[in-house]
Tab-separated table of C-alpha atoms in Angstrom:
chain	number	residue	atom	x	y	z
A	1	UNK	CA	18.954	275.514	-53.849
A	2	UNK	CA	20.865	274.691	-50.620
A	3	UNK	CA	22.749	277.892	-49.425
A	4	UNK	CA	26.095	277.627	-47.795
A	5	UNK	CA	25.986	279.165	-44.590
A	6	UNK	CA	28.660	278.182	-41.938
A	7	UNK	CA	26.514	279.478	-39.001
A	8	UNK	CA	27.523	276.779	-36.598
A	9	UNK	CA	23.626	275.832	-34.755
A	10	UNK	CA	22.855	274.932	-31.167
A	11	UNK	CA	20.146	272.388	-32.130
A	12	UNK	CA	18.054	270.709	-34.336
A	13	UNK	CA	14.405	269.849	-34.248
A	14	UNK	CA	13.405	265.707	-35.000
A	15	UNK	CA	10.197	265.960	-36.862
A	16	UNK	CA	9.342	262.771	-37.532
A	17	UNK	CA	5.884	261.351	-36.664
A	18	UNK	CA	4.585	264.503	-36.093
A	19	UNK	CA	0.202	264.442	-35.232
A	20	UNK	CA	-2.140	264.787	-33.078
A	21	UNK	CA	-1.492	264.370	-29.159
A	22	UNK	CA	-3.499	261.538	-29.111
A	23	UNK	CA	-1.049	259.254	-31.783
A	24	UNK	CA	1.679	260.752	-30.258
A	25	UNK	CA	0.741	259.668	-26.620
A	26	UNK	CA	-0.144	255.915	-28.333
A	27	UNK	CA	3.002	256.246	-29.649
A	28	UNK	CA	4.768	257.031	-26.246
A	29	UNK	CA	3.674	253.569	-24.866
A	30	UNK	CA	4.211	251.720	-27.610
A	31	UNK	CA	8.046	253.113	-27.506
A	32	UNK	CA	8.346	252.082	-24.012
A	33	UNK	CA	6.331	249.118	-24.339
A	34	UNK	CA	8.447	247.543	-27.598
A	35	UNK	CA	11.755	249.041	-25.316
A	36	UNK	CA	11.131	247.510	-21.925
A	37	UNK	CA	10.421	244.113	-23.922
A	38	UNK	CA	13.660	244.122	-25.560
A	39	UNK	CA	15.598	245.154	-22.710
A	40	UNK	CA	13.867	242.509	-20.188
A	41	UNK	CA	13.864	239.652	-23.539
A	42	UNK	CA	17.664	240.368	-24.169
A	43	UNK	CA	18.328	240.240	-20.241
A	44	UNK	CA	16.914	237.391	-19.921
A	45	UNK	CA	18.557	235.419	-22.905
A	46	UNK	CA	22.083	236.493	-21.135
A	47	UNK	CA	20.995	235.331	-18.133
A	48	UNK	CA	20.028	231.847	-19.717
A	49	UNK	CA	23.312	231.404	-21.472
A	50	UNK	CA	25.527	232.465	-18.684
A	51	UNK	CA	23.884	229.910	-16.270
A	52	UNK	CA	23.359	226.751	-18.197
A	53	UNK	CA	27.015	225.173	-18.406
A	54	UNK	CA	25.418	223.765	-21.580
A	55	UNK	CA	25.449	226.685	-23.725
A	56	UNK	CA	28.937	227.592	-23.025
A	57	UNK	CA	29.704	227.065	-26.705
A	58	UNK	CA	30.698	229.847	-29.864
A	59	UNK	CA	27.156	229.580	-31.121
A	60	UNK	CA	25.726	231.296	-27.690
A	61	UNK	CA	28.906	233.296	-26.653
A	62	UNK	CA	27.731	234.764	-29.933
A	63	UNK	CA	24.268	235.191	-29.505
A	64	UNK	CA	24.939	236.544	-25.646
A	65	UNK	CA	27.014	239.376	-27.588
A	66	UNK	CA	23.984	239.456	-30.285
A	67	UNK	CA	21.854	240.303	-27.011
A	68	UNK	CA	23.998	242.781	-25.331
A	69	UNK	CA	24.973	244.713	-28.731
A	70	UNK	CA	20.770	244.775	-29.374
A	71	UNK	CA	20.389	246.652	-25.838
A	72	UNK	CA	22.294	249.143	-26.760
A	73	UNK	CA	21.454	249.505	-29.821
A	74	UNK	CA	17.894	249.935	-28.880
A	75	UNK	CA	18.735	252.753	-25.946
A	76	UNK	CA	20.488	255.435	-28.552
A	77	UNK	CA	17.199	255.481	-29.798
A	78	UNK	CA	14.078	254.594	-28.227
A	79	UNK	CA	14.277	255.885	-24.731
A	80	UNK	CA	14.920	259.546	-26.274
A	81	UNK	CA	11.959	258.936	-28.538
A	82	UNK	CA	9.546	257.629	-26.015
A	83	UNK	CA	9.954	261.068	-24.176
A	84	UNK	CA	9.664	263.557	-27.192
A	85	UNK	CA	6.110	262.090	-27.786
A	86	UNK	CA	5.107	262.225	-24.131
A	87	UNK	CA	6.374	266.024	-23.742
A	88	UNK	CA	6.720	267.197	-26.768
A	89	UNK	CA	10.574	268.075	-26.364
A	90	UNK	CA	11.476	267.583	-30.630
A	91	UNK	CA	14.466	269.343	-30.071
A	92	UNK	CA	18.154	267.680	-29.678
A	93	UNK	CA	21.378	269.758	-29.350
A	94	UNK	CA	23.679	269.366	-32.017
A	95	UNK	CA	26.451	267.585	-30.245
A	96	UNK	CA	23.613	265.572	-28.750
A	97	UNK	CA	22.516	265.016	-32.439
A	98	UNK	CA	26.143	263.920	-33.442
A	99	UNK	CA	26.564	261.433	-30.406
A	100	UNK	CA	23.143	259.640	-31.207
A	101	UNK	CA	24.622	259.086	-34.421
A	102	UNK	CA	28.094	257.655	-33.880
A	103	UNK	CA	26.035	255.090	-31.430
A	104	UNK	CA	23.788	254.119	-33.599
A	105	UNK	CA	26.038	253.967	-36.755
A	106	UNK	CA	28.392	252.407	-34.036
A	107	UNK	CA	25.855	249.295	-32.952
A	108	UNK	CA	24.471	249.058	-36.105
A	109	UNK	CA	26.979	248.496	-38.402
A	110	UNK	CA	28.676	245.819	-35.916
A	111	UNK	CA	25.358	244.013	-35.447
A	112	UNK	CA	25.554	244.024	-39.002
A	113	UNK	CA	29.030	242.452	-38.850
A	114	UNK	CA	27.768	239.860	-36.230
A	115	UNK	CA	25.127	238.304	-37.660
A	116	UNK	CA	27.750	237.324	-40.937
A	117	UNK	CA	30.276	236.058	-37.679
A	118	UNK	CA	27.324	234.307	-36.528
A	119	UNK	CA	26.573	232.502	-40.181
A	120	UNK	CA	30.653	231.991	-40.703
A	121	UNK	CA	29.828	229.718	-37.655
A	122	UNK	CA	27.137	227.732	-38.477
A	123	UNK	CA	28.838	227.366	-41.662
A	124	UNK	CA	31.869	226.073	-39.928
A	125	UNK	CA	29.439	223.448	-37.200
A	126	UNK	CA	27.294	222.141	-40.287
A	127	UNK	CA	30.420	222.072	-43.353
A	128	UNK	CA	33.440	221.072	-40.527
A	129	UNK	CA	31.882	219.247	-37.580
A	130	UNK	CA	34.617	217.682	-36.267
A	131	UNK	CA	37.005	220.291	-36.996
A	132	UNK	CA	33.937	222.714	-35.538
A	133	UNK	CA	35.809	223.294	-31.601
A	134	UNK	CA	39.319	223.763	-32.893
A	135	UNK	CA	38.722	226.002	-35.492
A	136	UNK	CA	36.676	227.833	-33.615
A	137	UNK	CA	38.357	228.739	-30.835
A	138	UNK	CA	37.785	230.736	-27.789
A	139	UNK	CA	40.665	233.267	-29.262
A	140	UNK	CA	39.530	233.829	-32.692
A	141	UNK	CA	35.711	234.416	-31.010
A	142	UNK	CA	36.991	237.382	-29.243
A	143	UNK	CA	38.914	238.267	-32.117
A	144	UNK	CA	36.401	238.225	-34.444
A	145	UNK	CA	33.452	240.141	-31.759
A	146	UNK	CA	36.387	242.721	-31.202
A	147	UNK	CA	36.245	243.153	-35.298
A	148	UNK	CA	32.796	243.673	-35.461
A	149	UNK	CA	32.988	246.785	-33.126
A	150	UNK	CA	36.235	248.016	-34.686
A	151	UNK	CA	34.718	247.412	-37.898
A	152	UNK	CA	31.189	249.812	-36.267
A	153	UNK	CA	34.183	252.132	-34.757
A	154	UNK	CA	35.469	252.772	-38.226
A	155	UNK	CA	32.325	253.214	-40.284
A	156	UNK	CA	30.460	255.817	-37.072
A	157	UNK	CA	33.862	257.709	-37.691
A	158	UNK	CA	33.124	257.975	-41.344
A	159	UNK	CA	29.575	258.874	-41.328
A	160	UNK	CA	29.747	261.173	-37.935
A	161	UNK	CA	32.367	262.988	-39.447
A	162	UNK	CA	31.720	263.398	-42.708
A	163	UNK	CA	28.251	264.459	-41.809
A	164	UNK	CA	28.537	267.163	-39.377
A	165	UNK	CA	31.167	268.924	-41.193
A	166	UNK	CA	28.084	269.777	-43.504
A	167	UNK	CA	26.806	273.464	-43.259
A	168	UNK	CA	23.283	273.514	-41.470
A	169	UNK	CA	21.387	277.214	-41.606
A	170	UNK	CA	19.011	278.404	-38.573
A	171	UNK	CA	17.174	276.522	-36.754
A	172	UNK	CA	17.174	273.218	-39.110
A	173	UNK	CA	14.718	270.685	-38.727
A	174	UNK	CA	15.568	267.152	-39.436
A	175	UNK	CA	12.766	264.793	-41.261
A	176	UNK	CA	13.461	261.920	-38.291
A	177	UNK	CA	12.284	260.990	-35.257
A	178	UNK	CA	15.803	260.107	-34.187
A	179	UNK	CA	19.478	261.971	-36.061
A	180	UNK	CA	20.004	259.244	-38.513
A	181	UNK	CA	22.802	259.637	-41.411
A	182	UNK	CA	20.154	260.353	-44.149
A	183	UNK	CA	18.080	262.670	-42.574
A	184	UNK	CA	20.611	264.475	-41.379
A	185	UNK	CA	22.659	265.249	-44.623
A	186	UNK	CA	19.200	266.577	-46.272
A	187	UNK	CA	18.745	268.902	-43.213
A	188	UNK	CA	22.145	270.625	-43.793
A	189	UNK	CA	22.232	273.673	-46.943
A	190	UNK	CA	25.592	272.991	-48.069
A	191	UNK	CA	26.084	271.052	-51.327
A	192	UNK	CA	25.760	267.264	-50.068
A	193	UNK	CA	26.889	265.126	-52.895
A	194	UNK	CA	29.786	264.119	-51.200
A	195	UNK	CA	28.678	263.036	-48.247
A	196	UNK	CA	25.555	261.067	-50.046
A	197	UNK	CA	28.533	259.448	-52.110
A	198	UNK	CA	30.441	258.735	-49.429
A	199	UNK	CA	27.564	256.621	-47.228
A	200	UNK	CA	26.622	254.939	-50.205
A	201	UNK	CA	29.934	254.098	-50.949
A	202	UNK	CA	30.510	252.851	-46.992
A	203	UNK	CA	27.413	251.684	-46.039
A	204	UNK	CA	27.125	250.091	-49.541
A	205	UNK	CA	30.086	248.110	-49.278
A	206	UNK	CA	29.179	246.786	-45.599
A	207	UNK	CA	26.001	245.627	-46.194
A	208	UNK	CA	26.527	244.101	-49.262
A	209	UNK	CA	29.874	243.160	-48.404
A	210	UNK	CA	28.310	241.021	-44.366
A	211	UNK	CA	24.795	240.240	-46.763
A	212	UNK	CA	27.428	238.427	-49.422
A	213	UNK	CA	29.217	236.419	-46.646
A	214	UNK	CA	25.949	235.312	-45.444
A	215	UNK	CA	24.119	233.861	-48.284
A	216	UNK	CA	28.146	231.922	-49.171
A	217	UNK	CA	27.777	230.129	-45.911
A	218	UNK	CA	24.362	229.637	-46.726
A	219	UNK	CA	24.156	228.367	-50.040
A	220	UNK	CA	27.388	225.522	-48.685
A	221	UNK	CA	24.793	225.214	-45.157
A	222	UNK	CA	21.679	223.924	-47.073
A	223	UNK	CA	24.215	221.937	-49.663
A	224	UNK	CA	25.377	220.075	-46.734
A	225	UNK	CA	21.928	219.285	-44.897
A	226	UNK	CA	20.815	218.478	-48.189
A	227	UNK	CA	23.152	215.589	-48.708
A	228	UNK	CA	23.424	214.794	-44.910
A	229	UNK	CA	21.485	211.005	-45.520
A	230	UNK	CA	19.018	211.162	-42.893
A	231	UNK	CA	16.320	212.982	-42.287
A	232	UNK	CA	17.057	213.474	-38.443
A	233	UNK	CA	20.662	214.672	-39.468
A	234	UNK	CA	19.260	217.238	-41.979
A	235	UNK	CA	16.313	218.218	-39.130
A	236	UNK	CA	18.862	218.489	-35.895
A	237	UNK	CA	21.180	220.907	-38.611
A	238	UNK	CA	18.414	222.824	-39.844
A	239	UNK	CA	16.708	224.165	-36.499
A	240	UNK	CA	20.312	225.299	-35.574
A	241	UNK	CA	20.407	227.484	-37.846
A	242	UNK	CA	16.990	228.412	-39.119
A	243	UNK	CA	16.494	231.311	-36.482
A	244	UNK	CA	19.349	232.761	-37.652
A	245	UNK	CA	17.949	232.744	-40.728
A	246	UNK	CA	14.941	234.509	-39.493
A	247	UNK	CA	17.162	237.399	-37.821
A	248	UNK	CA	19.261	237.710	-40.727
A	249	UNK	CA	16.179	238.346	-43.599
A	250	UNK	CA	14.491	240.399	-41.477
A	251	UNK	CA	17.399	243.364	-40.509
A	252	UNK	CA	19.247	242.961	-44.293
A	253	UNK	CA	16.026	242.920	-45.786
A	254	UNK	CA	15.052	246.126	-44.596
A	255	UNK	CA	18.799	247.726	-43.614
A	256	UNK	CA	19.944	247.797	-47.524
A	257	UNK	CA	16.189	249.035	-48.443
A	258	UNK	CA	17.806	252.080	-46.270
A	259	UNK	CA	21.228	252.563	-47.238
A	260	UNK	CA	22.623	250.225	-50.024
A	261	UNK	CA	20.333	251.771	-52.775
A	262	UNK	CA	21.264	254.989	-55.312
A	263	UNK	CA	19.139	257.932	-53.854
A	264	UNK	CA	18.829	256.495	-49.875
A	265	UNK	CA	20.134	260.528	-48.388
A	266	UNK	CA	18.645	261.980	-51.127
A	267	UNK	CA	14.205	262.525	-49.763
A	268	UNK	CA	13.689	261.061	-46.006
A	269	UNK	CA	10.111	260.652	-46.479
A	270	UNK	CA	7.501	259.236	-43.413
A	271	UNK	CA	7.777	255.386	-45.009
A	272	UNK	CA	11.903	255.937	-43.830
A	273	UNK	CA	10.715	256.473	-40.755
A	274	UNK	CA	8.984	253.636	-40.221
A	275	UNK	CA	11.175	251.140	-41.576
A	276	UNK	CA	13.778	252.814	-39.100
A	277	UNK	CA	11.554	251.599	-36.211
A	278	UNK	CA	11.206	247.852	-37.636
A	279	UNK	CA	15.603	248.002	-37.104
A	280	UNK	CA	15.899	249.954	-34.669
A	281	UNK	CA	13.376	248.987	-32.150
A	282	UNK	CA	11.024	246.125	-33.441
A	283	UNK	CA	13.838	243.884	-34.327
A	284	UNK	CA	16.180	243.668	-31.565
A	285	UNK	CA	13.211	243.149	-29.008
A	286	UNK	CA	12.178	239.761	-31.467
A	287	UNK	CA	15.379	238.307	-31.782
A	288	UNK	CA	15.692	236.976	-28.039
A	289	UNK	CA	11.882	235.563	-28.442
A	290	UNK	CA	13.294	233.655	-32.598
A	291	UNK	CA	16.254	232.411	-30.910
A	292	UNK	CA	13.476	231.056	-27.776
A	293	UNK	CA	11.148	229.617	-29.747
A	294	UNK	CA	12.696	228.327	-32.362
A	295	UNK	CA	16.201	226.793	-30.374
A	296	UNK	CA	15.463	223.307	-28.836
A	297	UNK	CA	18.965	224.101	-26.085
A	298	UNK	CA	17.220	227.583	-25.026
A	299	UNK	CA	14.038	226.206	-24.013
A	300	UNK	CA	15.528	223.489	-22.966
A	301	UNK	CA	17.879	225.296	-20.582
A	302	UNK	CA	15.031	227.795	-19.845
A	303	UNK	CA	12.790	225.166	-18.785
A	304	UNK	CA	15.780	223.846	-16.201
A	305	UNK	CA	16.106	227.564	-15.147
A	306	UNK	CA	12.234	228.035	-13.944
A	307	UNK	CA	11.956	224.838	-12.573
A	308	UNK	CA	15.303	226.038	-10.265
């Protein structure tokens, strides 16, 4: 049983992905490569949108902010994990761990709200095309982005404060490659029931709430597309939504498995670490390619910029 001990420790040990030295080198190369691709790909997406005036629309305003968010999201986790694999330094200070959790929760939560906002944008464009420019005004778009960050800030404050109000005894080992909420809670030596319930309630409500908004929006979108008279109109409407649908499935599928089910904080495992790689590193890396390869306007703009 976990014993109550109010001794404040100075550092944690991140024990995720422990393996042979050769495997650690391979992991460091893999993580660093994915991080470089993430940063370069998302910066390219931001530059394409900013340099082409035809892409200065609400849809691409949100996409530009999503690319910025993905760079920040990946930067909180990947560089430190890469150095840990390469140098074998798995310790992280108490303050450093709290900071990493805070920003990880901030950017992760904000991304969930971003995807919901982008779904509403696509719903408005497809279901109310004549009123799209009126509804999706610049002011509303900015307010939606600010609201997403504010929601992320509220969640990360709750998560971090509840988690680090727990007691940690001695040299504490975290069964993860970064200070993920459930793994840190599991490393505590005090009663974690309240923190686990808070995590399940807050994360579950955010994930379910944003996912519900996404599914309702795309339900109306699909109905509207099916009722369109011409095949060309249906194809054009579907092509503007398909990239976002892929991103939604990837993000919410993995995050729901991690945080929105009972017992999510009870026993972090190697499987959880592997899934965390997917939504913290792989998805931010894939997003620019998904939106580029499946978006006619972005591909056309990219070709024009390359010719210049």
